[in-house]
């Protein structure tokens, strides 16, 4: 009898809290760290995060996020924000916002992104700070871009950090890699009218663990009864659904040259008429991979350190998945301070 | 359990009452039972707290009384809800059944509230979760009964658990459009394309009667059409029906041939799409079909030993995990990858032919087609690339020039700091010197004079402030700007690089000056 009553009361109480919390929500806010646009060209913007004190490291870091989904992942909520943590650890932070491509961008290529936008952002920061070299931090696909850039312009990059960045596309068992290897990418680009929709990319990621998109709702009433948990859950949902389309030409080259032909790792990747030789990367490099990453498996990330020419290089394993690297509590406590310290140590 | 817990319950009922009142158009009718019930509750709790000092569980009589009260209330509420808020399924008889029903209702109620806070694109996922959860709760008693009685042969299971429910659930998870009968779907698709072809053939000699006939054929087809597998075909139908028909009538003869050819090709690729999809769906469904029988067999084995059933949550979570494992294992096979690529390629091809067909129909008409827009996009991208190339070359040249100039007269700092120059002094210094230089070209603003620069397209409040700071305040000054000044402004205000030139500020300012002089 007592159990039965307890059960009901608990259920009603949960509902009471959940309904109050749900009703209280007006807006789900992400990426709230104060920042300003310092450079823009077309849809691409460079943000500089404002800070009150002087940074510990005089060389700022530019974050180059993937074209897939949005960099808001790195500042999802105030208490779990890779970017805020980096700022509070004394790093001056910029982030490139690639914007939302439309059909007018269908011919925008990797060349335009890397030799155009990325290079312009790097130059802007060099000039604004009166320095020769900046720090570059690339995430996932944005990390692959950063590797390519650093190999072409080693004179402009002081330190390079890659996070969950694929470079070895051939020797791994990742489903995404398996599928992409045999995909008829030309037909896909054409059929989508030159703009690969975010939903299509997302459905690909969803399929890797088909139950994930439902599993997360299991026990949603326990989440909803706690205001903070509920907000964080909704922030993640907002991020997941915020997925820009990808310019067709860029997608085509990324799939063909990398996923299908593994050109970067094999030293035959070309950009703007130049062959990209990863051995030319000679600055200090920190390679971060996630142990349980099912989107970019460690096998595709770890080889970075073998392929580059740097002497000062480090491999850092993060215990978690592709997204946990940025939002997990371990990321907040261990990873961002470690990254910041690594940069401070190499700021001389 | 303490008094605070019950307090919260009270608040909940109050909130619920408000919400029900708000949702109901029959406000008057709903208020009284609520109020009445609320008063009863209050009296009861006051009494109960005095007698039990909070431990309801020790007082079975009181608990029973409370339970009955809830039951009565539930009855009232359900009656009311049936009229005013939502349709309520048939209820059991005892208070316990009512509570179960109530718990489900509540869950649905706040699940809906929760769903509305999710981003639009994710709501279907949540709905799928809810559907699956519901399906499982309704089957749970069956499953328990079968496990307890040892009825765990796959055949028996699929008699109790509806296989098409399973297919629907997995289909939703995987984003499949359910396809129950491949032959029937194929037949319908073929029929559709035949009708399209006939209609297209008749249509070109442009008789109104025939157009009507075509319309009718489409309408009939789409009415018979019950499968959800055809959203793409529906869009063809709609395009032809509503948008293209008048244009088809003016299109030339060669267009007719092209359209007929496209339809034939589309038919083949679409059929291929249907068949590959069906194969893919079957692979996934087969892979997952073993999971439930296996789990029930295991539950049976452990029931024999422990005489206990796993809890619903455990069983449900476990099922989701194992179903996923089974599906992912299949997805790792070569056959799955190949089939998936066939699905993508044939679907994409149908879409391409469809686009091509539209292009052909529109080609003689005075619209910009997709292909033309693509050409423009291509050209723009190439131009941007050329500009970038030229900029780099110019910077290199400037850097070289400045380099040699610096050598000749080392005291003079490089002006109009070029981007690529490796070492540039921190930004304050060059700003001061080149803003003077810039002002010397366009003249100083007369004392106290200031125009609203925001009138110029491309200048907002922020940029206006920045321009004022470097001494640009009047239309007269802006009107004097030339390319060299634009470059200086780009350097002084890099955040808005290229904007002055792009929006041709000088031209705009000249116009504004004219307007101003007229006023």
Short mmCIF file of C-alpha atoms in Angstrom, two decimals, chain A residues 1-2 4-6 8-9 11-19 22-23 25 28 36-42 103-104 106-109 111-112 115-116 120 123-124 126-128 130-132 173-175 178-179 182-184 187-188 190-191 193 199-200 206-221 224 230 233-234 237-238 240-241, chain B residues 1 5-6 8-9 12 56-57 63 66-67 96 99 102-103 106-107 109-111 113-114 117-119 121-122 125-126 128-130 132-133 172-174 313 316-317 320-321 323-324 327-328 331-332 334 336-337 340-341 344-345 348-349 351-352 355 370 373-374 377-378 381 384-385 388 417 419-425 427 462 491 494-497 499:
data_model
loop_
_atom_site.label_atom_id
_atom_site.label_comp_id
_atom_site.label_asym_id
_atom_site.label_seq_id
_atom_site.Cartn_x
_atom_site.Cartn_y
_atom_site.Cartn_z
CA UNK A 1 0.00 0.00 0.00
CA UNK A 2 2.69 2.45 0.99
CA UNK A 4 1.69 2.15 -4.31
CA UNK A 5 0.95 5.57 -2.82
CA UNK A 6 4.58 6.60 -2.91
CA UNK A 8 1.78 7.82 -7.44
CA UNK A 9 2.90 10.77 -5.42
CA UNK A 11 4.83 10.42 -10.43
CA UNK A 12 2.60 13.39 -9.79
CA UNK A 13 5.46 15.37 -8.28
CA UNK A 14 7.66 14.66 -11.27
CA UNK A 15 4.87 15.78 -13.54
CA UNK A 16 4.33 18.89 -11.46
CA UNK A 17 7.99 19.89 -11.72
CA UNK A 18 8.27 18.91 -15.35
CA UNK A 19 5.26 20.90 -16.37
CA UNK A 22 8.58 23.18 -19.50
CA UNK A 23 6.11 26.01 -19.19
CA UNK A 25 10.97 28.05 -21.06
CA UNK A 28 16.78 28.11 -25.62
CA UNK A 36 32.14 40.69 -31.93
CA UNK A 37 32.48 40.36 -35.67
CA UNK A 38 35.90 41.60 -36.67
CA UNK A 39 36.00 40.44 -40.27
CA UNK A 40 33.46 39.22 -42.76
CA UNK A 41 33.28 38.23 -46.37
CA UNK A 42 30.07 37.00 -47.90
CA UNK A 103 22.64 27.51 -53.83
CA UNK A 104 24.71 30.49 -54.89
CA UNK A 106 27.32 25.51 -54.85
CA UNK A 107 30.64 26.02 -56.62
CA UNK A 108 32.46 27.20 -53.54
CA UNK A 109 35.32 24.76 -53.23
CA UNK A 111 40.20 25.98 -52.29
CA UNK A 112 37.86 28.90 -51.60
CA UNK A 115 43.06 29.46 -49.45
CA UNK A 116 40.36 32.13 -49.33
CA UNK A 120 42.04 35.76 -44.86
CA UNK A 123 45.94 37.27 -42.09
CA UNK A 124 43.44 39.45 -40.31
CA UNK A 126 48.22 38.41 -37.76
CA UNK A 127 47.75 41.99 -38.77
CA UNK A 128 45.47 42.98 -35.90
CA UNK A 130 51.07 42.62 -35.27
CA UNK A 131 52.43 39.07 -35.25
CA UNK A 132 53.82 36.67 -37.84
CA UNK A 173 36.03 0.33 -40.06
CA UNK A 174 33.88 3.40 -39.43
CA UNK A 175 30.46 3.03 -41.05
CA UNK A 178 32.63 2.45 -45.43
CA UNK A 179 29.54 4.01 -46.95
CA UNK A 182 31.40 3.59 -52.61
CA UNK A 183 29.00 6.49 -52.83
CA UNK A 184 28.25 7.97 -56.24
CA UNK A 187 25.13 11.97 -58.82
CA UNK A 188 24.33 13.06 -55.29
CA UNK A 190 23.87 16.92 -59.03
CA UNK A 191 20.59 15.59 -57.68
CA UNK A 193 21.19 20.81 -57.07
CA UNK A 199 19.20 16.98 -43.11
CA UNK A 200 20.83 14.53 -45.48
CA UNK A 206 21.90 9.32 -37.22
CA UNK A 207 22.11 6.00 -39.00
CA UNK A 208 25.44 5.18 -37.40
CA UNK A 209 23.56 4.57 -34.17
CA UNK A 210 19.95 4.48 -35.23
CA UNK A 211 18.54 4.31 -31.71
CA UNK A 212 20.44 7.34 -30.43
CA UNK A 213 17.88 9.76 -31.69
CA UNK A 214 15.25 8.03 -29.54
CA UNK A 215 17.34 6.71 -26.72
CA UNK A 216 18.03 10.25 -25.58
CA UNK A 217 14.33 10.74 -24.86
CA UNK A 218 14.17 7.76 -22.58
CA UNK A 219 13.37 9.08 -19.14
CA UNK A 220 12.73 12.56 -20.46
CA UNK A 221 10.43 13.16 -17.51
CA UNK A 224 12.30 17.67 -17.42
CA UNK A 230 16.12 20.29 -19.16
CA UNK A 233 19.01 18.88 -23.06
CA UNK A 234 17.17 21.42 -25.16
CA UNK A 237 18.67 19.47 -29.35
CA UNK A 238 18.90 22.95 -30.75
CA UNK A 240 21.71 19.02 -33.40
CA UNK A 241 18.97 20.51 -35.51
CA UNK B 1 7.12 10.54 2.01
CA UNK B 5 5.59 15.89 -1.24
CA UNK B 6 1.86 16.15 -0.85
CA UNK B 8 3.65 19.62 -4.43
CA UNK B 9 0.89 17.26 -5.45
CA UNK B 12 0.16 20.14 -9.41
CA UNK B 56 0.04 7.80 5.45
CA UNK B 57 1.33 4.32 4.81
CA UNK B 63 -5.05 5.62 2.52
CA UNK B 66 -7.78 8.98 -0.10
CA UNK B 67 -7.65 6.43 -2.82
CA UNK B 96 -6.07 1.50 -9.40
CA UNK B 99 -4.64 5.79 -11.68
CA UNK B 102 -4.23 8.82 -15.26
CA UNK B 103 -0.49 8.22 -15.23
CA UNK B 106 -0.34 12.73 -17.64
CA UNK B 107 2.66 11.41 -19.43
CA UNK B 109 0.06 15.50 -21.56
CA UNK B 110 3.48 16.72 -20.61
CA UNK B 111 5.15 14.82 -23.42
CA UNK B 113 4.31 20.15 -23.84
CA UNK B 114 7.88 18.89 -24.00
CA UNK B 117 9.82 22.95 -26.95
CA UNK B 118 11.95 20.81 -29.24
CA UNK B 119 13.26 22.15 -32.53
CA UNK B 121 13.02 18.94 -37.14
CA UNK B 122 13.43 16.76 -34.08
CA UNK B 125 12.05 11.68 -33.54
CA UNK B 126 10.39 12.33 -30.24
CA UNK B 128 8.73 7.97 -32.84
CA UNK B 129 10.07 7.43 -29.37
CA UNK B 130 6.63 8.00 -27.87
CA UNK B 132 7.51 2.95 -29.70
CA UNK B 133 7.15 3.39 -25.98
CA UNK B 172 10.30 4.98 -38.17
CA UNK B 173 13.60 4.57 -36.40
CA UNK B 174 15.42 4.10 -39.70
CA UNK B 313 12.16 -0.17 -18.26
CA UNK B 316 12.51 -1.84 -23.09
CA UNK B 317 15.99 -0.29 -22.86
CA UNK B 320 16.37 -0.85 -27.99
CA UNK B 321 20.07 -1.56 -27.48
CA UNK B 323 17.83 -4.06 -31.81
CA UNK B 324 20.39 -1.39 -32.61
CA UNK B 327 20.80 -3.47 -37.26
CA UNK B 328 24.28 -1.95 -37.07
CA UNK B 331 24.77 -2.14 -41.87
CA UNK B 332 28.42 -3.15 -41.68
CA UNK B 334 29.16 -5.11 -47.97
CA UNK B 336 24.09 -3.29 -47.15
CA UNK B 337 26.54 -0.62 -48.34
CA UNK B 340 22.20 1.67 -49.80
CA UNK B 341 24.26 3.22 -52.56
CA UNK B 344 20.74 6.73 -53.12
CA UNK B 345 21.83 6.62 -56.74
CA UNK B 348 18.98 10.80 -57.01
CA UNK B 349 18.69 9.85 -60.63
CA UNK B 351 15.21 13.50 -59.06
CA UNK B 352 17.71 14.57 -61.72
CA UNK B 355 14.67 18.44 -62.80
CA UNK B 370 17.93 26.45 -62.44
CA UNK B 373 21.18 30.30 -62.05
CA UNK B 374 23.88 27.67 -61.67
CA UNK B 377 26.78 31.00 -59.38
CA UNK B 378 29.70 29.40 -61.15
CA UNK B 381 32.69 31.93 -57.70
CA UNK B 384 35.86 35.80 -56.56
CA UNK B 385 38.74 33.44 -57.11
CA UNK B 388 41.60 36.78 -54.61
CA UNK B 417 49.66 48.51 -44.31
CA UNK B 419 47.84 42.44 -45.55
CA UNK B 420 50.61 40.08 -46.48
CA UNK B 421 53.39 42.17 -44.99
CA UNK B 422 54.77 39.96 -42.32
CA UNK B 423 55.35 42.53 -39.62
CA UNK B 424 52.87 45.27 -39.08
CA UNK B 425 52.87 47.57 -36.13
CA UNK B 427 46.86 48.59 -35.23
CA UNK B 462 28.00 50.83 -36.07
CA UNK B 491 42.56 49.24 -44.05
CA UNK B 494 38.95 46.00 -41.78
CA UNK B 495 35.74 44.57 -40.32
CA UNK B 496 33.79 46.02 -43.22
CA UNK B 497 36.35 45.36 -45.85
CA UNK B 499 31.94 47.34 -48.51
#
